[in-house]
GROMACS .gro file of C-alpha atoms in nm:
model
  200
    1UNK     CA    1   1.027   1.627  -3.870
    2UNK     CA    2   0.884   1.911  -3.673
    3UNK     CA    3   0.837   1.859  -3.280
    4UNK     CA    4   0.465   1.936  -3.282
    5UNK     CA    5   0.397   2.209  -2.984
    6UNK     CA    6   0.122   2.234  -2.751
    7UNK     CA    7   0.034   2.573  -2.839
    8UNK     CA    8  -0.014   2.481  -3.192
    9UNK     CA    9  -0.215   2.130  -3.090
   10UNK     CA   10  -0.421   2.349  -2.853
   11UNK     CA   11  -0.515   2.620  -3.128
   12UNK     CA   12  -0.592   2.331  -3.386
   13UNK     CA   13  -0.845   2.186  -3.123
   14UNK     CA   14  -1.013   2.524  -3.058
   15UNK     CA   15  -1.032   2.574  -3.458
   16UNK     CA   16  -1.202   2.176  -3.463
   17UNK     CA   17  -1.387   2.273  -3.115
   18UNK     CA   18  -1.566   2.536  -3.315
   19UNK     CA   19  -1.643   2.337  -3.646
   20UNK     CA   20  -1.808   2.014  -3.453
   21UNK     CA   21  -1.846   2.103  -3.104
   22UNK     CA   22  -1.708   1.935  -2.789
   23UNK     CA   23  -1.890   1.599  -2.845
   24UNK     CA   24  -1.712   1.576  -3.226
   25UNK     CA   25  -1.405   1.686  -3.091
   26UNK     CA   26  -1.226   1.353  -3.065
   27UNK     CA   27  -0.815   1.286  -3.079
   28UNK     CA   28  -0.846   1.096  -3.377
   29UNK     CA   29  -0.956   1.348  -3.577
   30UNK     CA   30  -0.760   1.646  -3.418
   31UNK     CA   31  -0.490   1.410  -3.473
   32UNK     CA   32  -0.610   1.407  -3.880
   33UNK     CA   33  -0.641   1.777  -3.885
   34UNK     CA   34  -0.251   1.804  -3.749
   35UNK     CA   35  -0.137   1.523  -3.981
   36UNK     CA   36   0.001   1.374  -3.712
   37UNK     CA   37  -0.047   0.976  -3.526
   38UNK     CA   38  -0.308   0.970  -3.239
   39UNK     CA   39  -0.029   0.849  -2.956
   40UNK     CA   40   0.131   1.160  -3.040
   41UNK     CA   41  -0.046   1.401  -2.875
   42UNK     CA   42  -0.075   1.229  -2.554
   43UNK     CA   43   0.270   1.372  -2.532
   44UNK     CA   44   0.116   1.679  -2.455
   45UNK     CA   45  -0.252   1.566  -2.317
   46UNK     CA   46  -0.274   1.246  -2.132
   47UNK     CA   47  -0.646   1.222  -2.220
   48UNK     CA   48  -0.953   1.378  -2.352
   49UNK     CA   49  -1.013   1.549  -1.980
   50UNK     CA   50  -0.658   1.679  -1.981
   51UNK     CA   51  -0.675   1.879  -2.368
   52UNK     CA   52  -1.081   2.008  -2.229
   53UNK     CA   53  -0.857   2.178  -1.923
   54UNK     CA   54  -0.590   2.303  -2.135
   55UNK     CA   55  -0.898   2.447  -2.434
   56UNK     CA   56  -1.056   2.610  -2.073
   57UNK     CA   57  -0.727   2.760  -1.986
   58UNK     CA   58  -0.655   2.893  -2.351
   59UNK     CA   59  -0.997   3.062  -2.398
   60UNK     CA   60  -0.993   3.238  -2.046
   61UNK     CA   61  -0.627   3.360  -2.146
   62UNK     CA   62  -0.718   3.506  -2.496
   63UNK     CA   63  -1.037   3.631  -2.427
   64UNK     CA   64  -1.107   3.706  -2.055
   65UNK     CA   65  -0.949   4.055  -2.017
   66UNK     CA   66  -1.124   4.146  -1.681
   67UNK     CA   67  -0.980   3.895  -1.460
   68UNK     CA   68  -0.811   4.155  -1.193
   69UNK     CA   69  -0.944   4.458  -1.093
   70UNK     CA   70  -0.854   4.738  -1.262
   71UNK     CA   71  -0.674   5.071  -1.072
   72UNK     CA   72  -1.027   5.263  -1.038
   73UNK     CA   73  -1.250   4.960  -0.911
   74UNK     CA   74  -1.471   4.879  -0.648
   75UNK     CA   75  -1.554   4.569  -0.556
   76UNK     CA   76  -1.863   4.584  -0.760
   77UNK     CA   77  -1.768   4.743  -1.080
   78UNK     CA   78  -1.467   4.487  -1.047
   79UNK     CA   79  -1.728   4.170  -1.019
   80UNK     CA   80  -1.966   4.297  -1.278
   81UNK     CA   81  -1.666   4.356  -1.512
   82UNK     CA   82  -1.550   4.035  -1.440
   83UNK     CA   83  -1.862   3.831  -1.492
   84UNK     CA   84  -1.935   3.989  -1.803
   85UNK     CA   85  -1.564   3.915  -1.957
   86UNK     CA   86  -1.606   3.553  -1.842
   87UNK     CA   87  -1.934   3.501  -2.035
   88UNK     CA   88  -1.767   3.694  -2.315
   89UNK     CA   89  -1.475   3.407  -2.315
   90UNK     CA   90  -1.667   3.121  -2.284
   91UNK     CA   91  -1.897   3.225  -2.566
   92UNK     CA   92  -1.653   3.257  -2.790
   93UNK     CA   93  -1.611   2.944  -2.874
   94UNK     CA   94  -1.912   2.662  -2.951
   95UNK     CA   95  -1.966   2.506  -2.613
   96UNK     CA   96  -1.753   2.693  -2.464
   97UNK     CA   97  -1.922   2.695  -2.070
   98UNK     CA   98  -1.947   2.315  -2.139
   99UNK     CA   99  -1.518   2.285  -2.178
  100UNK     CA  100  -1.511   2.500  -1.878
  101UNK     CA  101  -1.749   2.307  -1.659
  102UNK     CA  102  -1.597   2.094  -1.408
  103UNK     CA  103  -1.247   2.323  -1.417
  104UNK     CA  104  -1.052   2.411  -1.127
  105UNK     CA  105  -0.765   2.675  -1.119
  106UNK     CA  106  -0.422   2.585  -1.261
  107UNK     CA  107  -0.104   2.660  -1.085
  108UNK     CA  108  -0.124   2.955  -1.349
  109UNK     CA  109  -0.450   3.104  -1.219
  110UNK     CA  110  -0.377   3.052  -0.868
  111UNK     CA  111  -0.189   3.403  -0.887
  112UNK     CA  112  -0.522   3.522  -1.044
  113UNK     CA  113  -0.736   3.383  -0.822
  114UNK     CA  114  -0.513   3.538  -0.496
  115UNK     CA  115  -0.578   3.911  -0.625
  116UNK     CA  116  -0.916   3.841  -0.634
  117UNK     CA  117  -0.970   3.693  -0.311
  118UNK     CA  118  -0.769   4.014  -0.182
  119UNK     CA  119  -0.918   4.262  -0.348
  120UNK     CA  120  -1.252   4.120  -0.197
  121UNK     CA  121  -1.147   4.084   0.146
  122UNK     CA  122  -0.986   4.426   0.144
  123UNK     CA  123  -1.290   4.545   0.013
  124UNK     CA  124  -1.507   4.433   0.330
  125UNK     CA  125  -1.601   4.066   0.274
  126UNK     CA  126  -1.469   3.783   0.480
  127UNK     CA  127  -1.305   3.487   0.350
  128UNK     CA  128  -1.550   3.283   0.290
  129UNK     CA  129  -1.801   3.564   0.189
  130UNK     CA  130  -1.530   3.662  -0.111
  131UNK     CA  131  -1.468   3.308  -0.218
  132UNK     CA  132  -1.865   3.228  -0.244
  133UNK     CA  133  -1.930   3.531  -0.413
  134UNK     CA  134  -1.661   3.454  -0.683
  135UNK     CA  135  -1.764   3.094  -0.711
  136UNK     CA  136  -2.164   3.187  -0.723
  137UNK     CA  137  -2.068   3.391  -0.989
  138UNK     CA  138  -1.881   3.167  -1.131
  139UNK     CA  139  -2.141   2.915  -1.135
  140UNK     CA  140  -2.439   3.147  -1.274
  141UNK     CA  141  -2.246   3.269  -1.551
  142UNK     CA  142  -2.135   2.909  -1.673
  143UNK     CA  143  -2.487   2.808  -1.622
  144UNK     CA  144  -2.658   3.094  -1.822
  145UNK     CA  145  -2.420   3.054  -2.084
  146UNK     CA  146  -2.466   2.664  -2.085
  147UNK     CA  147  -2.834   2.725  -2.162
  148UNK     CA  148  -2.772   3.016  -2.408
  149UNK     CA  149  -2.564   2.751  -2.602
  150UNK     CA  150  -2.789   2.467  -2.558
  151UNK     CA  151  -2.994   2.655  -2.826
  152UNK     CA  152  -3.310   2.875  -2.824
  153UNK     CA  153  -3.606   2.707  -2.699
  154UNK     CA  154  -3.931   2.904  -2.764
  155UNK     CA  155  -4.198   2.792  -2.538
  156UNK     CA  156  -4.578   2.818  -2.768
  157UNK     CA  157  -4.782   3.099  -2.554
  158UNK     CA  158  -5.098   2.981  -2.712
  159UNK     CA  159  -5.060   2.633  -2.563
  160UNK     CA  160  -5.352   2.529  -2.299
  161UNK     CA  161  -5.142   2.459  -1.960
  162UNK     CA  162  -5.007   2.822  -2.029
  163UNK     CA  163  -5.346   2.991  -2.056
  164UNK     CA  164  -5.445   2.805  -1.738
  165UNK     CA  165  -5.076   2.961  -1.539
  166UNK     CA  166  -5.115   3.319  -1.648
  167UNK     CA  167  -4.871   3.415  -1.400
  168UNK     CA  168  -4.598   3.176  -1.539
  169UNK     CA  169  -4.713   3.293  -1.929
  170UNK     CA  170  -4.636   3.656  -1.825
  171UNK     CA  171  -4.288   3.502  -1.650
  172UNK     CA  172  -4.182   3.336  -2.012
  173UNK     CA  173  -4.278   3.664  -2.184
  174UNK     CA  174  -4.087   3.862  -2.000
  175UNK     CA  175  -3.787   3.609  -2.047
  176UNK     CA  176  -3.859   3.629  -2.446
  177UNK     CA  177  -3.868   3.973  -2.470
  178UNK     CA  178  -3.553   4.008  -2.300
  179UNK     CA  179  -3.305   3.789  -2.433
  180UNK     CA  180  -2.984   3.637  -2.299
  181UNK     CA  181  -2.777   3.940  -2.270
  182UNK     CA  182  -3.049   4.105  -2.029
  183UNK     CA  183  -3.170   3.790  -1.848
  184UNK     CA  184  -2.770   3.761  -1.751
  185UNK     CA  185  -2.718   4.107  -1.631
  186UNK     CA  186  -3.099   4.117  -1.447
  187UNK     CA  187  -2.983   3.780  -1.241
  188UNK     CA  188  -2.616   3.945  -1.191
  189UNK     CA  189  -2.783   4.258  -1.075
  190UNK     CA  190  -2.954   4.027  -0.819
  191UNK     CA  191  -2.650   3.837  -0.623
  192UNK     CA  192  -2.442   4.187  -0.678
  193UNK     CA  193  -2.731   4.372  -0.422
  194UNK     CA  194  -2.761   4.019  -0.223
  195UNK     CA  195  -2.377   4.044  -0.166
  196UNK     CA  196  -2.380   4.419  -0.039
  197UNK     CA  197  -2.565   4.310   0.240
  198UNK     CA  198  -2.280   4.028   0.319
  199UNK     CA  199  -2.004   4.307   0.347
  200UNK     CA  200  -1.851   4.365   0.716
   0.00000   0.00000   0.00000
């Protein structure tokens, strides 16, 4: 019988992840689509929290490709590159910001997260200034995604309460004409230009 890996239980669960989302994706059934007993895998993943850290892990490594800065950056070409590989990773797969929600680095990304923090700090920002910045970042792009995946929602324009708010109907319109992709890199743009001013 074939030891099963955890490369190959992790790559079955993103395949599953994708088919019935994260509140389908149960250990009995990836346990049915490996042909495998249910106590097996907890060889690999203690519990349900444990495989959602290791699916996190595994989409950031295949599809975030911006995580350091690259030879020619600056600290902002380096965070807007980064944000927008992030959001690129996590929607890749269905619910993928909700899997990553509630992370925190593995003794893998630790390395990661070091060369970021120094590339910051050598860039002009203090400590603290470079690890907020990352982790607002962090935290706006999982968020936008989160509602991008949560499903369109059109609000009705014609409704009363809007034509009695005209300044909130020309708000949503603005919003719907836009779309996800520029309502992302419109709020980026914003904590970018709120960050120059945080540089020593």
């Amino acid at each position: 019988m074939t030891k099963l890996q955890s490369n190959t239980v992790i790559r079955a669960a993103l395949d599953l992840l994708n088919e019935v989302g994260v509140d389908g994706l149960t250990t009995r059934k990836l346990a049915e689509r490996l042909g495998v007993q249910q106590p097996a895998l907890y060889w690999h993943f203690r519990n349900k929290r444990a495989l959602l850290d290791a699916l996190a892990e595994a989409m950031l490594k295949e599809r975030h490709t911006y995580s350091v800065p690259k030879a020619d950056d600056d600290w902002h070409s380096f965070l807007i590159g980064n944000a927008r590989s992030f959001r690129h990773a996590l929607l890749a797969y269905r619910d993928g910001a909700r899997i990553h929600a509630g992370t925190r680095p593995s003794e893998p990304q630790m390395g990661i997260v070091e060369t970021q923090l120094r590339f910051l700090c050598e860039s002009g920002f203090s400590t603290g200034d470079a690890v907020y910045a990352l982790m607002t970042i962090s935290y706006f792009t999982v968020g936008a995604v989160l509602e991008q995946q949560a499903g369109e929602s059109d609000f009705d324009l014609s409704c009363d309460t809007l034509e009695q708010t005209p300044i909130l109907r020309a708000a949503i319109g603005v919003l719907e004409h836009a779309g996800p992709d520029a309502s992302f890199e419109q709020g980026l743009a914003m904590i970018i230009d709120g960050l120059a001013k945080r540089r020593i």
